[in-house]
């Protein structure tokens, strides 16, 4: 593995890299030259995504030349074989960014033998920096954070999101959204999965579920939630699989209840409305 001292040193390096990436997002904020669509309607990519990714990749390669990187816009950096791999979302919340809605973040995670062990999530517009490493706790701007202690769905605030394939699949999460909206004090859809996870970690949200995610949406946030005392799993409480795209992240008191509701809904006929 890696010693706590080395992990702290790596964390300082990655925080510096995320902050440099943040300068790119600030530079293009409100000044985007062109916005393009990728694979699905509404799946956008901008100059800010590209330049942020270029900068982060260059810096990770300089500091950690032996480790491959999986990044949203450019894919896998190399076929290097290693126990470690960096997972990068250079701009999580691109739709928000394009509309100047300030829920955006850079998300950088590190996997060791497939397990997320370090995460940095940085929103340069709100100056919120979330950091976590296995065994070292979770922090927001240097202060320790904890998940909430809300024990019941009726008192909870949850979050979710809708993947870009939502028009093409009946498994679009609309029924789940309606269901939990009735059961809870509210369900937020802020549009940046990494921040949804960071908000669970710091107790602003009591739980979060989503489908159709990619490894770069989840890797860093998983460490944040776990190190803040939260639980992360698949919908059915099996270990989360970064390739499955499905995640449930909650305080420990709500995990069972949310999972039960999700499973009950999945066994019903899918519906595209409420
Ligand atoms: C998206 C956001 C959004 C989630 C989508 C993601 P992007 O990432 O995290 O909240 O609902 O599934 O793809 O495209 O803005 O990096
Ligand atoms: Ca993303
Ligand atoms: Ca992105």
PDB file of C-alpha atoms in Angstrom, residues 33-216:
ATOM      1  CA  UNK A  33     -15.894  30.377 -26.888  1.00  0.00           C
ATOM      2  CA  UNK A  34     -17.875  27.314 -28.051  1.00  0.00           C
ATOM      3  CA  UNK A  35     -20.001  24.587 -26.547  1.00  0.00           C
ATOM      4  CA  UNK A  36     -20.230  21.212 -28.252  1.00  0.00           C
ATOM      5  CA  UNK A  37     -22.417  18.183 -27.721  1.00  0.00           C
ATOM      6  CA  UNK A  38     -20.896  14.722 -27.280  1.00  0.00           C
ATOM      7  CA  UNK A  39     -22.738  11.381 -27.347  1.00  0.00           C
ATOM      8  CA  UNK A  40     -26.225  12.397 -26.176  1.00  0.00           C
ATOM      9  CA  UNK A  41     -28.373  15.532 -26.340  1.00  0.00           C
ATOM     10  CA  UNK A  42     -27.279  17.826 -23.510  1.00  0.00           C
ATOM     11  CA  UNK A  43     -23.950  16.011 -22.967  1.00  0.00           C
ATOM     12  CA  UNK A  44     -21.726  19.056 -23.400  1.00  0.00           C
ATOM     13  CA  UNK A  45     -18.009  19.683 -23.669  1.00  0.00           C
ATOM     14  CA  UNK A  46     -16.360  23.089 -23.559  1.00  0.00           C
ATOM     15  CA  UNK A  47     -12.937  24.671 -23.813  1.00  0.00           C
ATOM     16  CA  UNK A  48     -12.889  24.768 -20.012  1.00  0.00           C
ATOM     17  CA  UNK A  49     -13.286  20.947 -19.811  1.00  0.00           C
ATOM     18  CA  UNK A  50     -10.477  20.468 -22.353  1.00  0.00           C
ATOM     19  CA  UNK A  51      -7.960  22.925 -20.951  1.00  0.00           C
ATOM     20  CA  UNK A  52      -8.604  21.890 -17.349  1.00  0.00           C
ATOM     21  CA  UNK A  53      -8.028  18.242 -18.311  1.00  0.00           C
ATOM     22  CA  UNK A  54      -4.842  19.034 -20.258  1.00  0.00           C
ATOM     23  CA  UNK A  55      -3.384  20.883 -17.304  1.00  0.00           C
ATOM     24  CA  UNK A  56      -4.334  18.216 -14.739  1.00  0.00           C
ATOM     25  CA  UNK A  57      -3.011  15.371 -16.899  1.00  0.00           C
ATOM     26  CA  UNK A  58       0.299  17.128 -17.527  1.00  0.00           C
ATOM     27  CA  UNK A  59       0.776  17.817 -13.807  1.00  0.00           C
ATOM     28  CA  UNK A  60      -0.173  14.280 -12.706  1.00  0.00           C
ATOM     29  CA  UNK A  61       2.184  12.798 -15.296  1.00  0.00           C
ATOM     30  CA  UNK A  62       5.025  15.033 -14.112  1.00  0.00           C
ATOM     31  CA  UNK A  63       4.507  14.149 -10.449  1.00  0.00           C
ATOM     32  CA  UNK A  64       3.486  10.488 -10.798  1.00  0.00           C
ATOM     33  CA  UNK A  65       5.048   9.243 -14.067  1.00  0.00           C
ATOM     34  CA  UNK A  66       4.548   5.563 -13.214  1.00  0.00           C
ATOM     35  CA  UNK A  67       0.771   5.703 -12.822  1.00  0.00           C
ATOM     36  CA  UNK A  68      -1.868   5.616 -15.556  1.00  0.00           C
ATOM     37  CA  UNK A  69      -4.695   8.149 -15.630  1.00  0.00           C
ATOM     38  CA  UNK A  70      -8.320   7.681 -16.672  1.00  0.00           C
ATOM     39  CA  UNK A  71      -9.817  11.066 -17.574  1.00  0.00           C
ATOM     40  CA  UNK A  72     -13.259  11.914 -18.949  1.00  0.00           C
ATOM     41  CA  UNK A  73     -12.304  13.709 -22.149  1.00  0.00           C
ATOM     42  CA  UNK A  74      -9.222  11.719 -23.203  1.00  0.00           C
ATOM     43  CA  UNK A  75      -9.809   8.253 -21.759  1.00  0.00           C
ATOM     44  CA  UNK A  76      -6.969   6.073 -20.492  1.00  0.00           C
ATOM     45  CA  UNK A  77      -3.566   7.755 -20.697  1.00  0.00           C
ATOM     46  CA  UNK A  78      -1.449   4.644 -21.228  1.00  0.00           C
ATOM     47  CA  UNK A  79      -1.271   0.892 -20.845  1.00  0.00           C
ATOM     48  CA  UNK A  80       1.138   1.238 -17.884  1.00  0.00           C
ATOM     49  CA  UNK A  81       0.495  -1.583 -15.482  1.00  0.00           C
ATOM     50  CA  UNK A  82       0.228  -0.359 -11.904  1.00  0.00           C
ATOM     51  CA  UNK A  83      -1.728  -0.945  -8.695  1.00  0.00           C
ATOM     52  CA  UNK A  84      -2.524   2.784  -8.760  1.00  0.00           C
ATOM     53  CA  UNK A  85      -4.629   4.737 -11.235  1.00  0.00           C
ATOM     54  CA  UNK A  86      -5.737   8.369 -11.173  1.00  0.00           C
ATOM     55  CA  UNK A  87      -9.354   9.083 -12.122  1.00  0.00           C
ATOM     56  CA  UNK A  88     -10.053  12.629 -13.320  1.00  0.00           C
ATOM     57  CA  UNK A  89     -13.164  14.668 -14.057  1.00  0.00           C
ATOM     58  CA  UNK A  90     -11.726  18.022 -15.195  1.00  0.00           C
ATOM     59  CA  UNK A  91     -15.123  19.736 -14.911  1.00  0.00           C
ATOM     60  CA  UNK A  92     -17.987  17.995 -13.182  1.00  0.00           C
ATOM     61  CA  UNK A  93     -21.204  19.902 -13.846  1.00  0.00           C
ATOM     62  CA  UNK A  94     -20.522  21.042 -17.408  1.00  0.00           C
ATOM     63  CA  UNK A  95     -24.192  21.869 -18.038  1.00  0.00           C
ATOM     64  CA  UNK A  96     -24.198  24.060 -14.932  1.00  0.00           C
ATOM     65  CA  UNK A  97     -20.963  25.682 -16.043  1.00  0.00           C
ATOM     66  CA  UNK A  98     -22.348  26.474 -19.500  1.00  0.00           C
ATOM     67  CA  UNK A  99     -25.300  28.243 -17.848  1.00  0.00           C
ATOM     68  CA  UNK A 100     -23.177  29.959 -15.178  1.00  0.00           C
ATOM     69  CA  UNK A 101     -24.853  27.970 -12.401  1.00  0.00           C
ATOM     70  CA  UNK A 102     -22.010  27.670  -9.909  1.00  0.00           C
ATOM     71  CA  UNK A 103     -22.332  23.984  -8.920  1.00  0.00           C
ATOM     72  CA  UNK A 104     -19.168  22.773 -10.618  1.00  0.00           C
ATOM     73  CA  UNK A 105     -16.045  20.977  -9.486  1.00  0.00           C
ATOM     74  CA  UNK A 106     -12.785  19.392 -10.424  1.00  0.00           C
ATOM     75  CA  UNK A 107     -12.682  15.834  -9.135  1.00  0.00           C
ATOM     76  CA  UNK A 108      -9.461  13.830  -8.822  1.00  0.00           C
ATOM     77  CA  UNK A 109      -9.473  10.367  -7.267  1.00  0.00           C
ATOM     78  CA  UNK A 110      -6.824   7.710  -6.785  1.00  0.00           C
ATOM     79  CA  UNK A 111      -7.548   3.975  -6.856  1.00  0.00           C
ATOM     80  CA  UNK A 112      -5.290   1.346  -5.306  1.00  0.00           C
ATOM     81  CA  UNK A 113      -6.072  -2.148  -6.626  1.00  0.00           C
ATOM     82  CA  UNK A 114      -9.451  -0.792  -7.692  1.00  0.00           C
ATOM     83  CA  UNK A 115     -10.348   0.796  -4.351  1.00  0.00           C
ATOM     84  CA  UNK A 116     -10.690   4.584  -4.058  1.00  0.00           C
ATOM     85  CA  UNK A 117      -8.136   5.735  -1.446  1.00  0.00           C
ATOM     86  CA  UNK A 118      -7.673   9.463  -2.081  1.00  0.00           C
ATOM     87  CA  UNK A 119     -10.073  12.128  -3.275  1.00  0.00           C
ATOM     88  CA  UNK A 120      -9.916  15.845  -3.984  1.00  0.00           C
ATOM     89  CA  UNK A 121     -13.028  17.752  -5.087  1.00  0.00           C
ATOM     90  CA  UNK A 122     -12.655  21.481  -5.653  1.00  0.00           C
ATOM     91  CA  UNK A 123     -15.269  24.070  -6.561  1.00  0.00           C
ATOM     92  CA  UNK A 124     -13.210  27.138  -7.532  1.00  0.00           C
ATOM     93  CA  UNK A 125     -16.319  29.347  -7.708  1.00  0.00           C
ATOM     94  CA  UNK A 126     -17.289  28.832  -4.069  1.00  0.00           C
ATOM     95  CA  UNK A 127     -13.696  28.220  -2.924  1.00  0.00           C
ATOM     96  CA  UNK A 128     -14.728  24.910  -1.338  1.00  0.00           C
ATOM     97  CA  UNK A 129     -11.999  22.295  -1.280  1.00  0.00           C
ATOM     98  CA  UNK A 130     -12.942  18.781  -0.148  1.00  0.00           C
ATOM     99  CA  UNK A 131     -10.146  16.323   0.611  1.00  0.00           C
ATOM    100  CA  UNK A 132     -10.048  12.778   1.926  1.00  0.00           C
ATOM    101  CA  UNK A 133      -7.623   9.895   2.107  1.00  0.00           C
ATOM    102  CA  UNK A 134      -8.094   6.392   3.455  1.00  0.00           C
ATOM    103  CA  UNK A 135      -7.463   6.408   7.194  1.00  0.00           C
ATOM    104  CA  UNK A 136      -6.884  10.166   7.321  1.00  0.00           C
ATOM    105  CA  UNK A 137     -10.466  11.484   7.449  1.00  0.00           C
ATOM    106  CA  UNK A 138     -12.413  13.922   5.290  1.00  0.00           C
ATOM    107  CA  UNK A 139     -12.005  17.669   5.299  1.00  0.00           C
ATOM    108  CA  UNK A 140     -13.660  20.775   3.895  1.00  0.00           C
ATOM    109  CA  UNK A 141     -11.181  23.632   3.569  1.00  0.00           C
ATOM    110  CA  UNK A 142      -8.929  21.900   6.116  1.00  0.00           C
ATOM    111  CA  UNK A 143     -11.623  21.223   8.757  1.00  0.00           C
ATOM    112  CA  UNK A 144     -12.858  17.705   9.562  1.00  0.00           C
ATOM    113  CA  UNK A 145     -16.318  16.856   8.277  1.00  0.00           C
ATOM    114  CA  UNK A 146     -18.852  14.162   9.219  1.00  0.00           C
ATOM    115  CA  UNK A 147     -21.986  12.766   7.648  1.00  0.00           C
ATOM    116  CA  UNK A 148     -25.358  13.715   9.197  1.00  0.00           C
ATOM    117  CA  UNK A 149     -27.175  11.777  11.903  1.00  0.00           C
ATOM    118  CA  UNK A 150     -30.675  12.048  10.418  1.00  0.00           C
ATOM    119  CA  UNK A 151     -32.291   8.639  11.118  1.00  0.00           C
ATOM    120  CA  UNK A 152     -35.507   8.682   9.071  1.00  0.00           C
ATOM    121  CA  UNK A 153     -36.485   9.330   5.474  1.00  0.00           C
ATOM    122  CA  UNK A 154     -39.255  11.717   6.514  1.00  0.00           C
ATOM    123  CA  UNK A 155     -36.653  14.051   8.075  1.00  0.00           C
ATOM    124  CA  UNK A 156     -34.069  13.702   5.323  1.00  0.00           C
ATOM    125  CA  UNK A 157     -32.822  15.759   2.399  1.00  0.00           C
ATOM    126  CA  UNK A 158     -31.571  13.607  -0.478  1.00  0.00           C
ATOM    127  CA  UNK A 159     -29.995  14.222  -3.878  1.00  0.00           C
ATOM    128  CA  UNK A 160     -29.913  12.450  -7.200  1.00  0.00           C
ATOM    129  CA  UNK A 161     -29.298  13.098 -10.898  1.00  0.00           C
ATOM    130  CA  UNK A 162     -30.329  11.984 -14.376  1.00  0.00           C
ATOM    131  CA  UNK A 163     -27.773  10.611 -16.805  1.00  0.00           C
ATOM    132  CA  UNK A 164     -27.508  11.835 -20.406  1.00  0.00           C
ATOM    133  CA  UNK A 165     -29.127   8.618 -21.720  1.00  0.00           C
ATOM    134  CA  UNK A 166     -32.337   9.466 -19.841  1.00  0.00           C
ATOM    135  CA  UNK A 167     -34.363   9.952 -23.037  1.00  0.00           C
ATOM    136  CA  UNK A 168     -33.316   6.542 -24.354  1.00  0.00           C
ATOM    137  CA  UNK A 169     -33.848   4.292 -21.335  1.00  0.00           C
ATOM    138  CA  UNK A 170     -36.874   3.477 -19.189  1.00  0.00           C
ATOM    139  CA  UNK A 171     -34.369   3.101 -16.324  1.00  0.00           C
ATOM    140  CA  UNK A 172     -34.183   6.901 -16.229  1.00  0.00           C
ATOM    141  CA  UNK A 173     -34.569   7.466 -12.453  1.00  0.00           C
ATOM    142  CA  UNK A 174     -37.733   9.565 -12.858  1.00  0.00           C
ATOM    143  CA  UNK A 175     -39.923   7.179 -10.831  1.00  0.00           C
ATOM    144  CA  UNK A 176     -37.312   7.032  -8.064  1.00  0.00           C
ATOM    145  CA  UNK A 177     -37.097  10.821  -7.980  1.00  0.00           C
ATOM    146  CA  UNK A 178     -40.872  11.154  -7.551  1.00  0.00           C
ATOM    147  CA  UNK A 179     -41.018   8.384  -4.964  1.00  0.00           C
ATOM    148  CA  UNK A 180     -38.369   9.906  -2.698  1.00  0.00           C
ATOM    149  CA  UNK A 181     -39.780  13.391  -3.200  1.00  0.00           C
ATOM    150  CA  UNK A 182     -42.945  12.125  -1.508  1.00  0.00           C
ATOM    151  CA  UNK A 183     -41.114  10.294   1.288  1.00  0.00           C
ATOM    152  CA  UNK A 184     -38.588  12.975   2.323  1.00  0.00           C
ATOM    153  CA  UNK A 185     -38.252  16.690   3.011  1.00  0.00           C
ATOM    154  CA  UNK A 186     -36.873  17.046  -0.509  1.00  0.00           C
ATOM    155  CA  UNK A 187     -34.694  15.685  -3.289  1.00  0.00           C
ATOM    156  CA  UNK A 188     -32.140  17.980  -4.914  1.00  0.00           C
ATOM    157  CA  UNK A 189     -30.774  17.656  -8.455  1.00  0.00           C
ATOM    158  CA  UNK A 190     -27.818  20.004  -8.443  1.00  0.00           C
ATOM    159  CA  UNK A 191     -26.040  18.595 -11.522  1.00  0.00           C
ATOM    160  CA  UNK A 192     -22.573  17.700 -10.251  1.00  0.00           C
ATOM    161  CA  UNK A 193     -22.245  14.167  -8.890  1.00  0.00           C
ATOM    162  CA  UNK A 194     -18.907  14.803  -7.178  1.00  0.00           C
ATOM    163  CA  UNK A 195     -20.442  17.662  -5.183  1.00  0.00           C
ATOM    164  CA  UNK A 196     -23.508  15.567  -4.337  1.00  0.00           C
ATOM    165  CA  UNK A 197     -21.122  13.071  -2.739  1.00  0.00           C
ATOM    166  CA  UNK A 198     -19.116  15.820  -1.039  1.00  0.00           C
ATOM    167  CA  UNK A 199     -22.373  17.254   0.360  1.00  0.00           C
ATOM    168  CA  UNK A 200     -23.275  13.856   1.837  1.00  0.00           C
ATOM    169  CA  UNK A 201     -19.803  13.766   3.384  1.00  0.00           C
ATOM    170  CA  UNK A 202     -20.273  17.115   5.110  1.00  0.00           C
ATOM    171  CA  UNK A 203     -23.858  16.433   6.232  1.00  0.00           C
ATOM    172  CA  UNK A 204     -25.673  18.946   4.015  1.00  0.00           C
ATOM    173  CA  UNK A 205     -27.356  15.975   2.373  1.00  0.00           C
ATOM    174  CA  UNK A 206     -28.389  12.795   4.188  1.00  0.00           C
ATOM    175  CA  UNK A 207     -28.208  10.519   1.172  1.00  0.00           C
ATOM    176  CA  UNK A 208     -27.600  10.364  -2.563  1.00  0.00           C
ATOM    177  CA  UNK A 209     -28.349   7.790  -5.233  1.00  0.00           C
ATOM    178  CA  UNK A 210     -27.803   7.865  -8.981  1.00  0.00           C
ATOM    179  CA  UNK A 211     -27.421   5.564 -12.005  1.00  0.00           C
ATOM    180  CA  UNK A 212     -25.545   6.020 -15.271  1.00  0.00           C
ATOM    181  CA  UNK A 213     -22.473   7.545 -13.641  1.00  0.00           C
ATOM    182  CA  UNK A 214     -18.878   7.120 -14.780  1.00  0.00           C
ATOM    183  CA  UNK A 215     -15.851   6.289 -12.613  1.00  0.00           C
ATOM    184  CA  UNK A 216     -14.694   9.946 -12.711  1.00  0.00           C
TER     185      UNK A 216
END
